[in-house]
mmCIF file of C-alpha atoms and ligand atoms in Angstrom:
data_model
loop_
_atom_site.group_PDB
_atom_site.id
_atom_site.type_symbol
_atom_site.label_atom_id
_atom_site.label_comp_id
_atom_site.label_asym_id
_atom_site.label_seq_id
_atom_site.Cartn_x
_atom_site.Cartn_y
_atom_site.Cartn_z
ATOM 1 C CA UNK B 12 -98.396 -30.178 -30.280
ATOM 2 C CA UNK B 13 -96.900 -33.379 -31.628
ATOM 3 C CA UNK B 14 -99.342 -35.780 -33.235
ATOM 4 C CA UNK B 15 -98.704 -38.544 -30.728
ATOM 5 C CA UNK B 16 -99.283 -36.141 -27.840
ATOM 6 C CA UNK B 17 -102.623 -35.137 -29.266
ATOM 7 C CA UNK B 18 -103.478 -38.779 -29.558
ATOM 8 C CA UNK B 19 -102.493 -39.496 -25.984
ATOM 9 C CA UNK B 20 -104.679 -36.698 -24.732
ATOM 10 C CA UNK B 21 -107.556 -38.003 -26.798
ATOM 11 C CA UNK B 22 -107.104 -41.476 -25.372
ATOM 12 C CA UNK B 23 -106.940 -40.167 -21.851
ATOM 13 C CA UNK B 24 -110.217 -38.381 -22.437
ATOM 14 C CA UNK B 25 -111.725 -41.645 -23.600
ATOM 15 C CA UNK B 26 -110.481 -43.343 -20.486
ATOM 16 C CA UNK B 27 -112.352 -40.763 -18.401
ATOM 17 C CA UNK B 28 -115.696 -41.735 -19.882
ATOM 18 C CA UNK B 29 -117.585 -43.460 -17.106
ATOM 19 C CA UNK B 30 -119.843 -46.482 -17.195
ATOM 20 C CA UNK B 31 -122.764 -44.243 -16.294
ATOM 21 C CA UNK B 32 -122.223 -42.309 -19.547
ATOM 22 C CA UNK B 33 -123.608 -45.333 -21.361
ATOM 23 C CA UNK B 34 -127.345 -45.055 -21.970
ATOM 24 C CA UNK B 35 -129.093 -47.716 -19.903
ATOM 25 C CA UNK B 36 -126.354 -47.881 -17.244
ATOM 26 C CA UNK B 37 -127.445 -46.058 -14.114
ATOM 27 C CA UNK B 38 -125.450 -45.748 -10.886
ATOM 28 C CA UNK B 39 -127.010 -48.925 -9.483
ATOM 29 C CA UNK B 40 -125.993 -51.073 -12.434
ATOM 30 C CA UNK B 41 -122.580 -49.393 -12.602
ATOM 31 C CA UNK B 42 -121.969 -50.316 -8.958
ATOM 32 C CA UNK B 43 -122.877 -53.943 -9.672
ATOM 33 C CA UNK B 44 -120.527 -54.009 -12.657
ATOM 34 C CA UNK B 45 -117.703 -52.451 -10.678
ATOM 35 C CA UNK B 46 -118.174 -54.990 -7.923
ATOM 36 C CA UNK B 47 -117.733 -57.659 -10.605
ATOM 37 C CA UNK B 48 -114.544 -56.069 -11.893
ATOM 38 C CA UNK B 49 -115.908 -54.198 -14.911
ATOM 39 C CA UNK B 50 -114.670 -50.659 -14.352
ATOM 40 C CA UNK B 51 -114.561 -49.099 -17.784
ATOM 41 C CA UNK B 52 -116.106 -48.985 -21.217
ATOM 42 C CA UNK B 53 -113.710 -51.556 -22.637
ATOM 43 C CA UNK B 54 -114.694 -54.019 -19.944
ATOM 44 C CA UNK B 55 -118.312 -53.473 -20.897
ATOM 45 C CA UNK B 56 -117.692 -53.477 -24.654
ATOM 46 C CA UNK B 57 -116.216 -56.978 -24.642
ATOM 47 C CA UNK B 58 -118.995 -58.548 -22.576
ATOM 48 C CA UNK B 59 -121.692 -60.768 -23.989
ATOM 49 C CA UNK B 60 -125.312 -59.623 -23.543
ATOM 50 C CA UNK B 61 -126.077 -62.787 -21.550
ATOM 51 C CA UNK B 62 -123.277 -62.144 -19.037
ATOM 52 C CA UNK B 63 -124.185 -58.508 -18.623
ATOM 53 C CA UNK B 64 -127.833 -59.367 -18.249
ATOM 54 C CA UNK B 65 -127.061 -61.820 -15.470
ATOM 55 C CA UNK B 66 -124.503 -59.612 -13.745
ATOM 56 C CA UNK B 67 -126.611 -56.462 -13.757
ATOM 57 C CA UNK B 68 -130.038 -58.008 -13.434
ATOM 58 C CA UNK B 69 -131.371 -56.408 -16.626
ATOM 59 C CA UNK B 70 -133.031 -57.920 -19.684
ATOM 60 C CA UNK B 71 -130.896 -59.113 -22.580
ATOM 61 C CA UNK B 72 -132.216 -56.471 -24.949
ATOM 62 C CA UNK B 73 -131.157 -53.711 -22.558
ATOM 63 C CA UNK B 74 -127.801 -55.436 -22.098
ATOM 64 C CA UNK B 75 -127.240 -55.672 -25.843
ATOM 65 C CA UNK B 76 -128.037 -51.987 -26.314
ATOM 66 C CA UNK B 77 -125.649 -50.976 -23.523
ATOM 67 C CA UNK B 78 -122.824 -53.071 -24.980
ATOM 68 C CA UNK B 79 -123.379 -51.567 -28.412
ATOM 69 C CA UNK B 80 -123.401 -48.084 -26.923
ATOM 70 C CA UNK B 81 -120.101 -48.785 -25.107
ATOM 71 C CA UNK B 82 -118.569 -50.024 -28.353
ATOM 72 C CA UNK B 83 -119.822 -46.901 -30.085
ATOM 73 C CA UNK B 84 -118.325 -44.634 -27.438
ATOM 74 C CA UNK B 85 -115.010 -46.445 -27.803
ATOM 75 C CA UNK B 86 -115.305 -46.135 -31.566
ATOM 76 C CA UNK B 87 -114.753 -49.850 -31.972
ATOM 77 C CA UNK B 88 -115.906 -50.982 -35.326
ATOM 78 C CA UNK B 89 -115.875 -48.627 -38.278
ATOM 79 C CA UNK B 90 -113.521 -45.784 -39.016
ATOM 80 C CA UNK B 91 -113.850 -43.805 -42.206
ATOM 81 C CA UNK B 92 -111.754 -44.845 -45.190
ATOM 82 C CA UNK B 93 -109.371 -41.894 -45.018
ATOM 83 C CA UNK B 94 -108.613 -42.444 -41.362
ATOM 84 C CA UNK B 95 -108.129 -46.140 -41.973
ATOM 85 C CA UNK B 96 -105.769 -45.585 -44.916
ATOM 86 C CA UNK B 97 -103.744 -43.106 -42.903
ATOM 87 C CA UNK B 98 -103.401 -45.451 -39.984
ATOM 88 C CA UNK B 99 -102.200 -48.186 -42.317
ATOM 89 C CA UNK B 100 -99.846 -45.972 -44.318
ATOM 90 C CA UNK B 101 -96.531 -46.795 -42.686
ATOM 91 C CA UNK B 102 -97.205 -50.342 -41.511
ATOM 92 C CA UNK B 103 -94.182 -52.619 -41.625
ATOM 93 C CA UNK B 104 -94.055 -56.403 -41.695
ATOM 94 C CA UNK B 105 -91.765 -58.966 -40.121
ATOM 95 C CA UNK B 106 -91.486 -62.357 -41.732
ATOM 96 C CA UNK B 107 -92.136 -65.389 -39.547
ATOM 97 C CA UNK B 108 -89.622 -67.378 -41.594
ATOM 98 C CA UNK B 109 -92.402 -69.500 -43.098
ATOM 99 C CA UNK B 110 -94.177 -68.255 -46.206
ATOM 100 C CA UNK B 111 -97.130 -70.469 -45.286
ATOM 101 C CA UNK B 112 -97.504 -68.688 -41.965
ATOM 102 C CA UNK B 113 -96.877 -65.299 -43.567
ATOM 103 C CA UNK B 114 -99.722 -65.997 -45.982
ATOM 104 C CA UNK B 115 -101.946 -66.995 -43.106
ATOM 105 C CA UNK B 116 -101.286 -63.563 -41.595
ATOM 106 C CA UNK B 117 -102.112 -61.726 -44.790
ATOM 107 C CA UNK B 118 -98.927 -62.240 -46.818
ATOM 108 C CA UNK B 119 -95.870 -60.723 -45.228
ATOM 109 C CA UNK B 120 -95.733 -61.834 -41.613
ATOM 110 C CA UNK B 121 -96.682 -60.079 -38.403
ATOM 111 C CA UNK B 122 -97.429 -56.377 -38.758
ATOM 112 C CA UNK B 123 -96.644 -53.234 -36.840
ATOM 113 C CA UNK B 124 -99.430 -51.386 -34.993
ATOM 114 C CA UNK B 125 -100.914 -54.807 -34.339
ATOM 115 C CA UNK B 126 -100.873 -57.410 -31.651
ATOM 116 C CA UNK B 127 -100.337 -60.983 -32.805
ATOM 117 C CA UNK B 128 -101.095 -63.713 -30.306
ATOM 118 C CA UNK B 129 -100.000 -67.333 -30.526
ATOM 119 C CA UNK B 130 -101.601 -69.776 -28.156
ATOM 120 C CA UNK B 131 -101.243 -73.506 -27.916
ATOM 121 C CA UNK B 132 -100.029 -76.413 -25.821
ATOM 122 C CA UNK B 133 -96.470 -76.728 -24.505
ATOM 123 C CA UNK B 134 -93.996 -77.482 -27.242
ATOM 124 C CA UNK B 135 -96.274 -76.145 -29.982
ATOM 125 C CA UNK B 136 -93.689 -73.588 -31.124
ATOM 126 C CA UNK B 137 -94.830 -70.340 -29.488
ATOM 127 C CA UNK B 138 -91.443 -69.475 -28.001
ATOM 128 C CA UNK B 139 -89.544 -70.638 -31.087
ATOM 129 C CA UNK B 140 -91.611 -68.289 -33.243
ATOM 130 C CA UNK B 141 -90.814 -65.459 -30.820
ATOM 131 C CA UNK B 142 -87.076 -66.151 -31.009
ATOM 132 C CA UNK B 143 -87.272 -66.308 -34.824
ATOM 133 C CA UNK B 144 -89.077 -62.951 -34.960
ATOM 134 C CA UNK B 145 -86.416 -61.401 -32.698
ATOM 135 C CA UNK B 146 -83.857 -62.281 -35.364
ATOM 136 C CA UNK B 147 -85.960 -61.594 -38.470
ATOM 137 C CA UNK B 148 -86.939 -58.063 -37.395
ATOM 138 C CA UNK B 149 -83.300 -57.147 -37.933
ATOM 139 C CA UNK B 150 -83.387 -58.027 -41.626
ATOM 140 C CA UNK B 151 -83.599 -55.207 -44.143
ATOM 141 C CA UNK B 152 -87.102 -54.419 -45.375
ATOM 142 C CA UNK B 153 -86.554 -56.073 -48.764
ATOM 143 C CA UNK B 154 -85.662 -59.325 -46.989
ATOM 144 C CA UNK B 155 -88.766 -59.375 -44.840
ATOM 145 C CA UNK B 156 -87.526 -57.472 -41.803
ATOM 146 C CA UNK B 157 -88.023 -53.988 -40.405
ATOM 147 C CA UNK B 158 -84.360 -53.103 -40.034
ATOM 148 C CA UNK B 159 -84.925 -52.765 -36.305
ATOM 149 C CA UNK B 160 -84.267 -54.168 -32.864
ATOM 150 C CA UNK B 161 -86.316 -56.541 -30.739
ATOM 151 C CA UNK B 162 -87.389 -56.433 -27.128
ATOM 152 C CA UNK B 163 -87.934 -59.841 -25.562
ATOM 153 C CA UNK B 164 -89.888 -59.865 -22.307
ATOM 154 C CA UNK B 165 -89.239 -63.169 -20.706
ATOM 155 C CA UNK B 166 -91.594 -64.236 -17.938
ATOM 156 C CA UNK B 167 -90.656 -67.881 -17.843
ATOM 157 C CA UNK B 168 -86.901 -67.933 -18.328
ATOM 158 C CA UNK B 169 -87.210 -69.310 -21.850
ATOM 159 C CA UNK B 170 -84.911 -66.878 -23.650
ATOM 160 C CA UNK B 171 -81.943 -68.836 -25.019
ATOM 161 C CA UNK B 172 -78.994 -66.871 -26.461
ATOM 162 C CA UNK B 173 -77.631 -70.107 -28.011
ATOM 163 C CA UNK B 174 -80.852 -70.498 -29.972
ATOM 164 C CA UNK B 175 -80.578 -66.928 -31.247
ATOM 165 C CA UNK B 176 -76.994 -67.606 -32.366
ATOM 166 C CA UNK B 177 -78.122 -70.748 -34.186
ATOM 167 C CA UNK B 178 -80.971 -68.989 -35.978
ATOM 168 C CA UNK B 179 -78.720 -66.057 -36.903
ATOM 169 C CA UNK B 180 -76.013 -68.361 -38.236
ATOM 170 C CA UNK B 181 -78.662 -70.232 -40.202
ATOM 171 C CA UNK B 182 -79.319 -67.091 -42.195
ATOM 172 C CA UNK B 183 -75.697 -66.140 -42.543
ATOM 173 C CA UNK B 184 -75.787 -63.221 -40.084
ATOM 174 C CA UNK B 185 -73.223 -62.357 -37.420
ATOM 175 C CA UNK B 186 -74.616 -64.040 -34.266
ATOM 176 C CA UNK B 187 -73.065 -61.583 -31.815
ATOM 177 C CA UNK B 188 -74.425 -58.578 -33.677
ATOM 178 C CA UNK B 189 -77.844 -60.171 -33.829
ATOM 179 C CA UNK B 190 -77.778 -60.855 -30.068
ATOM 180 C CA UNK B 191 -76.796 -57.268 -29.333
ATOM 181 C CA UNK B 192 -79.921 -56.053 -31.122
ATOM 182 C CA UNK B 193 -82.210 -58.039 -28.841
ATOM 183 C CA UNK B 194 -82.982 -56.297 -25.555
ATOM 184 C CA UNK B 195 -84.021 -58.932 -23.051
ATOM 185 C CA UNK B 196 -85.845 -58.254 -19.807
ATOM 186 C CA UNK B 197 -86.911 -60.825 -17.284
ATOM 187 C CA UNK B 198 -90.302 -59.899 -15.804
ATOM 188 C CA UNK B 199 -90.639 -61.212 -12.285
ATOM 189 C CA UNK B 200 -94.337 -60.595 -11.739
ATOM 190 C CA UNK B 201 -97.271 -58.984 -13.489
ATOM 191 C CA UNK B 202 -96.614 -55.522 -12.011
ATOM 192 C CA UNK B 203 -93.043 -55.653 -13.214
ATOM 193 C CA UNK B 204 -94.233 -56.848 -16.612
ATOM 194 C CA UNK B 205 -96.574 -53.858 -16.843
ATOM 195 C CA UNK B 206 -93.882 -51.400 -15.780
ATOM 196 C CA UNK B 207 -91.642 -52.601 -18.590
ATOM 197 C CA UNK B 208 -94.015 -50.965 -21.099
ATOM 198 C CA UNK B 209 -92.984 -47.537 -19.777
ATOM 199 C CA UNK B 210 -89.354 -48.562 -20.039
ATOM 200 C CA UNK B 211 -89.798 -49.578 -23.690
ATOM 201 C CA UNK B 212 -91.618 -46.333 -24.495
ATOM 202 C CA UNK B 213 -88.661 -44.461 -22.999
ATOM 203 C CA UNK B 214 -86.123 -46.451 -24.979
ATOM 204 C CA UNK B 215 -87.942 -45.736 -28.237
ATOM 205 C CA UNK B 216 -88.098 -42.033 -27.400
ATOM 206 C CA UNK B 217 -84.362 -42.121 -26.756
ATOM 207 C CA UNK B 218 -83.895 -43.431 -30.276
ATOM 208 C CA UNK B 219 -83.757 -47.225 -29.985
ATOM 209 C CA UNK B 220 -85.201 -48.512 -33.278
ATOM 210 C CA UNK B 221 -87.378 -51.148 -31.613
ATOM 211 C CA UNK B 222 -89.716 -52.724 -34.161
ATOM 212 C CA UNK B 223 -90.971 -55.785 -32.340
ATOM 213 C CA UNK B 224 -91.845 -56.468 -28.715
ATOM 214 C CA UNK B 225 -92.118 -60.141 -27.820
ATOM 215 C CA UNK B 226 -93.880 -61.136 -24.613
ATOM 216 C CA UNK B 227 -93.363 -64.752 -23.653
ATOM 217 C CA UNK B 228 -95.736 -65.335 -21.958
ATOM 218 C CA UNK B 229 -98.419 -62.661 -21.823
ATOM 219 C CA UNK B 230 -100.567 -64.400 -19.253
ATOM 220 C CA UNK B 231 -98.421 -66.718 -17.092
ATOM 221 C CA UNK B 232 -97.873 -64.248 -14.231
ATOM 222 C CA UNK B 233 -101.458 -63.048 -14.298
ATOM 223 C CA UNK B 234 -102.675 -66.601 -14.170
ATOM 224 C CA UNK B 235 -100.371 -67.550 -11.305
ATOM 225 C CA UNK B 236 -101.097 -64.469 -9.210
ATOM 226 C CA UNK B 237 -104.867 -64.362 -9.473
ATOM 227 C CA UNK B 238 -105.875 -67.887 -8.611
ATOM 228 C CA UNK B 239 -109.128 -67.686 -6.695
ATOM 229 C CA UNK B 240 -112.464 -67.587 -8.461
ATOM 230 C CA UNK B 241 -113.254 -64.273 -6.839
ATOM 231 C CA UNK B 242 -110.086 -62.774 -8.306
ATOM 232 C CA UNK B 243 -110.940 -63.473 -11.909
ATOM 233 C CA UNK B 244 -112.545 -60.080 -12.451
ATOM 234 C CA UNK B 245 -109.502 -58.282 -10.992
ATOM 235 C CA UNK B 246 -107.213 -60.287 -13.220
ATOM 236 C CA UNK B 247 -109.217 -59.488 -16.329
ATOM 237 C CA UNK B 248 -109.294 -55.826 -15.398
ATOM 238 C CA UNK B 249 -105.529 -55.692 -14.994
ATOM 239 C CA UNK B 250 -104.892 -57.699 -18.134
ATOM 240 C CA UNK B 251 -107.210 -55.397 -20.046
ATOM 241 C CA UNK B 252 -105.286 -52.353 -18.846
ATOM 242 C CA UNK B 253 -102.009 -53.980 -19.826
ATOM 243 C CA UNK B 254 -103.245 -54.875 -23.312
ATOM 244 C CA UNK B 255 -104.346 -51.296 -23.795
ATOM 245 C CA UNK B 256 -100.951 -49.938 -22.921
ATOM 246 C CA UNK B 257 -99.384 -52.438 -25.332
ATOM 247 C CA UNK B 258 -101.668 -51.408 -28.202
ATOM 248 C CA UNK B 259 -101.033 -47.765 -27.501
ATOM 249 C CA UNK B 260 -97.295 -48.408 -27.616
ATOM 250 C CA UNK B 261 -97.624 -50.342 -30.886
ATOM 251 C CA UNK B 262 -99.571 -47.559 -32.567
ATOM 252 C CA UNK B 263 -97.512 -44.706 -31.186
ATOM 253 C CA UNK B 264 -94.159 -46.168 -32.217
ATOM 254 C CA UNK B 265 -95.224 -48.216 -35.241
ATOM 255 C CA UNK B 266 -93.966 -51.479 -33.805
ATOM 256 C CA UNK B 267 -95.245 -55.043 -33.811
ATOM 257 C CA UNK B 268 -96.267 -56.939 -30.702
ATOM 258 C CA UNK B 269 -96.082 -60.708 -30.494
ATOM 259 C CA UNK B 270 -97.415 -62.429 -27.407
ATOM 260 C CA UNK B 271 -97.615 -66.047 -26.423
ATOM 261 C CA UNK B 272 -100.474 -67.402 -24.393
ATOM 262 C CA UNK B 273 -101.078 -70.644 -22.634
ATOM 263 C CA UNK B 274 -104.099 -72.801 -23.001
ATOM 264 C CA UNK B 275 -106.242 -74.222 -20.285
ATOM 265 C CA UNK B 276 -108.343 -77.305 -20.432
ATOM 266 C CA UNK B 277 -111.988 -76.587 -21.077
ATOM 267 C CA UNK B 278 -113.765 -79.638 -19.736
ATOM 268 C CA UNK B 279 -117.137 -78.324 -20.891
ATOM 269 C CA UNK B 280 -116.145 -78.736 -24.514
ATOM 270 C CA UNK B 281 -116.957 -82.156 -25.889
ATOM 271 C CA UNK B 282 -115.824 -82.004 -29.506
ATOM 272 C CA UNK B 283 -112.677 -80.746 -31.161
ATOM 273 C CA UNK B 284 -109.663 -79.526 -29.242
ATOM 274 C CA UNK B 285 -110.795 -78.924 -25.661
ATOM 275 C CA UNK B 286 -108.442 -76.056 -24.965
ATOM 276 C CA UNK B 287 -109.014 -72.327 -24.782
ATOM 277 C CA UNK B 288 -106.618 -69.409 -24.383
ATOM 278 C CA UNK B 289 -106.047 -67.867 -20.977
ATOM 279 C CA UNK B 290 -107.592 -64.427 -20.575
ATOM 280 C CA UNK B 291 -110.641 -65.240 -22.648
ATOM 281 C CA UNK B 292 -112.412 -62.519 -24.556
ATOM 282 C CA UNK B 293 -110.276 -59.727 -23.108
ATOM 283 C CA UNK B 294 -107.189 -61.033 -24.913
ATOM 284 C CA UNK B 295 -109.185 -62.127 -27.957
ATOM 285 C CA UNK B 296 -110.587 -58.669 -28.354
ATOM 286 C CA UNK B 297 -107.210 -56.945 -28.100
ATOM 287 C CA UNK B 298 -105.393 -59.269 -30.483
ATOM 288 C CA UNK B 299 -105.468 -58.262 -34.123
ATOM 289 C CA UNK B 300 -104.299 -61.705 -35.195
ATOM 290 C CA UNK B 301 -104.708 -64.840 -33.134
ATOM 291 C CA UNK B 302 -103.082 -68.096 -34.098
ATOM 292 C CA UNK B 303 -103.661 -71.433 -32.501
ATOM 293 C CA UNK B 304 -100.509 -73.583 -32.810
ATOM 294 C CA UNK B 305 -100.443 -77.360 -32.560
ATOM 295 C CA UNK B 306 -98.263 -80.296 -33.487
ATOM 296 C CA UNK B 307 -99.045 -81.808 -36.904
ATOM 297 C CA UNK B 308 -98.001 -84.894 -38.844
ATOM 298 C CA UNK B 309 -94.359 -85.969 -39.198
ATOM 299 C CA UNK B 310 -92.824 -83.342 -36.987
ATOM 300 C CA UNK B 311 -94.702 -80.528 -38.664
ATOM 301 C CA UNK B 312 -96.750 -77.918 -36.866
ATOM 302 C CA UNK B 313 -100.000 -76.275 -37.782
ATOM 303 C CA UNK B 314 -101.023 -72.685 -37.217
ATOM 304 C CA UNK B 315 -104.720 -71.906 -37.396
ATOM 305 C CA UNK B 316 -105.967 -68.361 -37.674
ATOM 306 C CA UNK B 317 -108.810 -67.616 -35.256
ATOM 307 C CA UNK B 318 -111.407 -64.886 -35.763
ATOM 308 C CA UNK B 319 -109.396 -62.412 -37.789
ATOM 309 C CA UNK B 320 -111.214 -59.190 -38.682
ATOM 310 C CA UNK B 321 -110.211 -59.230 -42.326
ATOM 311 C CA UNK B 322 -108.873 -62.675 -43.201
ATOM 312 C CA UNK B 323 -110.644 -65.995 -43.538
ATOM 313 C CA UNK B 324 -109.962 -68.562 -40.810
ATOM 314 C CA UNK B 325 -107.363 -70.819 -42.286
ATOM 315 C CA UNK B 326 -104.489 -73.163 -41.521
ATOM 316 C CA UNK B 327 -100.805 -73.204 -42.401
ATOM 317 C CA UNK B 328 -98.181 -75.896 -42.003
ATOM 318 C CA UNK B 329 -94.735 -74.973 -40.678
ATOM 319 C CA UNK B 330 -91.693 -76.534 -39.033
ATOM 320 C CA UNK B 331 -89.489 -75.567 -36.122
ATOM 321 C CA UNK B 332 -85.968 -76.206 -37.395
ATOM 322 C CA UNK B 333 -82.472 -75.488 -36.220
ATOM 323 C CA UNK B 334 -82.675 -72.305 -38.306
ATOM 324 C CA UNK B 335 -85.920 -71.227 -36.687
ATOM 325 C CA UNK B 336 -89.430 -71.300 -38.136
ATOM 326 C CA UNK B 337 -89.521 -72.520 -41.769
ATOM 327 C CA UNK B 338 -91.851 -74.028 -44.377
ATOM 328 C CA UNK B 339 -89.893 -77.290 -44.553
ATOM 329 C CA UNK B 340 -88.504 -79.547 -41.850
HETATM 330 P P1 GTP W 25 -94.374 -73.842 -23.778
HETATM 331 O O1 GTP W 25 -93.612 -72.591 -23.555
HETATM 332 O O2 GTP W 25 -93.857 -74.973 -22.988
HETATM 333 O O3 GTP W 25 -95.856 -73.675 -23.602
HETATM 334 O O4 GTP W 25 -94.174 -74.314 -25.301
HETATM 335 P P2 GTP W 25 -93.856 -73.479 -26.623
HETATM 336 O O5 GTP W 25 -95.060 -73.483 -27.480
HETATM 337 O O6 GTP W 25 -93.226 -72.191 -26.309
HETATM 338 O O7 GTP W 25 -92.809 -74.431 -27.323
HETATM 339 P P3 GTP W 25 -91.416 -74.066 -27.978
HETATM 340 O O8 GTP W 25 -91.589 -72.941 -28.928
HETATM 341 O O9 GTP W 25 -90.402 -73.923 -26.926
HETATM 342 O O10 GTP W 25 -91.144 -75.353 -28.840
HETATM 343 C C1 GTP W 25 -90.322 -76.370 -28.386
HETATM 344 C C2 GTP W 25 -90.126 -77.328 -29.512
HETATM 345 O O11 GTP W 25 -89.418 -76.681 -30.581
HETATM 346 C C3 GTP W 25 -89.285 -78.512 -29.136
HETATM 347 O O12 GTP W 25 -90.099 -79.545 -28.655
HETATM 348 C C4 GTP W 25 -88.632 -78.867 -30.434
HETATM 349 O O13 GTP W 25 -89.487 -79.731 -31.161
HETATM 350 C C5 GTP W 25 -88.555 -77.577 -31.195
HETATM 351 N N1 GTP W 25 -87.168 -77.051 -31.167
HETATM 352 C C6 GTP W 25 -86.613 -76.254 -30.237
HETATM 353 N N2 GTP W 25 -85.334 -76.023 -30.532
HETATM 354 C C7 GTP W 25 -85.072 -76.667 -31.673
HETATM 355 C C8 GTP W 25 -83.909 -76.823 -32.496
HETATM 356 O O14 GTP W 25 -82.846 -76.300 -32.206
HETATM 357 N N3 GTP W 25 -84.026 -77.588 -33.612
HETATM 358 C C9 GTP W 25 -85.188 -78.178 -33.944
HETATM 359 N N4 GTP W 25 -85.245 -78.908 -35.050
HETATM 360 N N5 GTP W 25 -86.305 -78.060 -33.198
HETATM 361 C C10 GTP W 25 -86.246 -77.331 -32.076
HETATM 362 MG MG1 MG W 26 -92.611 -71.317 -24.542
#
């Protein structure tokens, strides 16, 4: 059996674990959770004790224990050193074009087997970074690329071939060749967007050397389709499923995933920047690296790293230039 097959079977087994397998979650509580859109262990694992306590009508201590048990069953948290080293063995990196931003992300750019999310207001540079990555992935490894192709999933009609040509020319590459190595798909709704994951998996199996998948935007369709308050749980459930299939794809094929996310006003917040990413803790939990992008002084932009597992929260200055993302304007 191939290694990836074994892994798939293992993951399917995990997916079969039911809410009632968690100590403290009986059929009654499970039914309440399901009615609220929490169908699986991941949904439970990313909840806060307060929310669970309220939703299920149990005390916070019980809720905390159940969440920890769900995390344990999912093996979130610690893996042994050998397993960790093995998983990291063949990681590749794709430069963002800015050494400041690369440093923010640990030194060499976005990484394979990971999901990097950029969220921020309109015009903050999320799409421009995506376009830059679609070009940079094609660079040889010693120049900061992964010698591979890009998939660009466009949900908003923002893909611009002229921009790709410009960025390619800026680095002295053949613009037509660079364009040919970017496989663009327009996703018309969230179901279509989810189906495209299967299509990408197929293309990789057929030998396409895809090393980055760019999704611009991750959440726009989900946000537009699930508008009512009562639909929030369904949306989160679907988004959660989608993020899982993305992470599985990233790990199976050793490719990087870059997603953009919109922000929504958070009127409850009184200090600082009153915006939060769409999708809330479901997306936060799935993202390995989250960057908040905003406009800075004198045409610059600032990327801030948000709750990274192994890097300090930090900021980096960058510019969106004719040649793509750079350190200088
Ligand atoms: P939304 O998708 O609207 O949420 O925004 P976004 O974060 O995706 O913004 P995007 O990445 O499209 O950034 C747009 C900005 O990039 C513009 O306002 C310009 O400042 C800058 N930009 C785009 N193209 C060029 C270019 O060719 N040259 C330069 N110098 N800047 C550019
Ligand atoms: Mg955009």
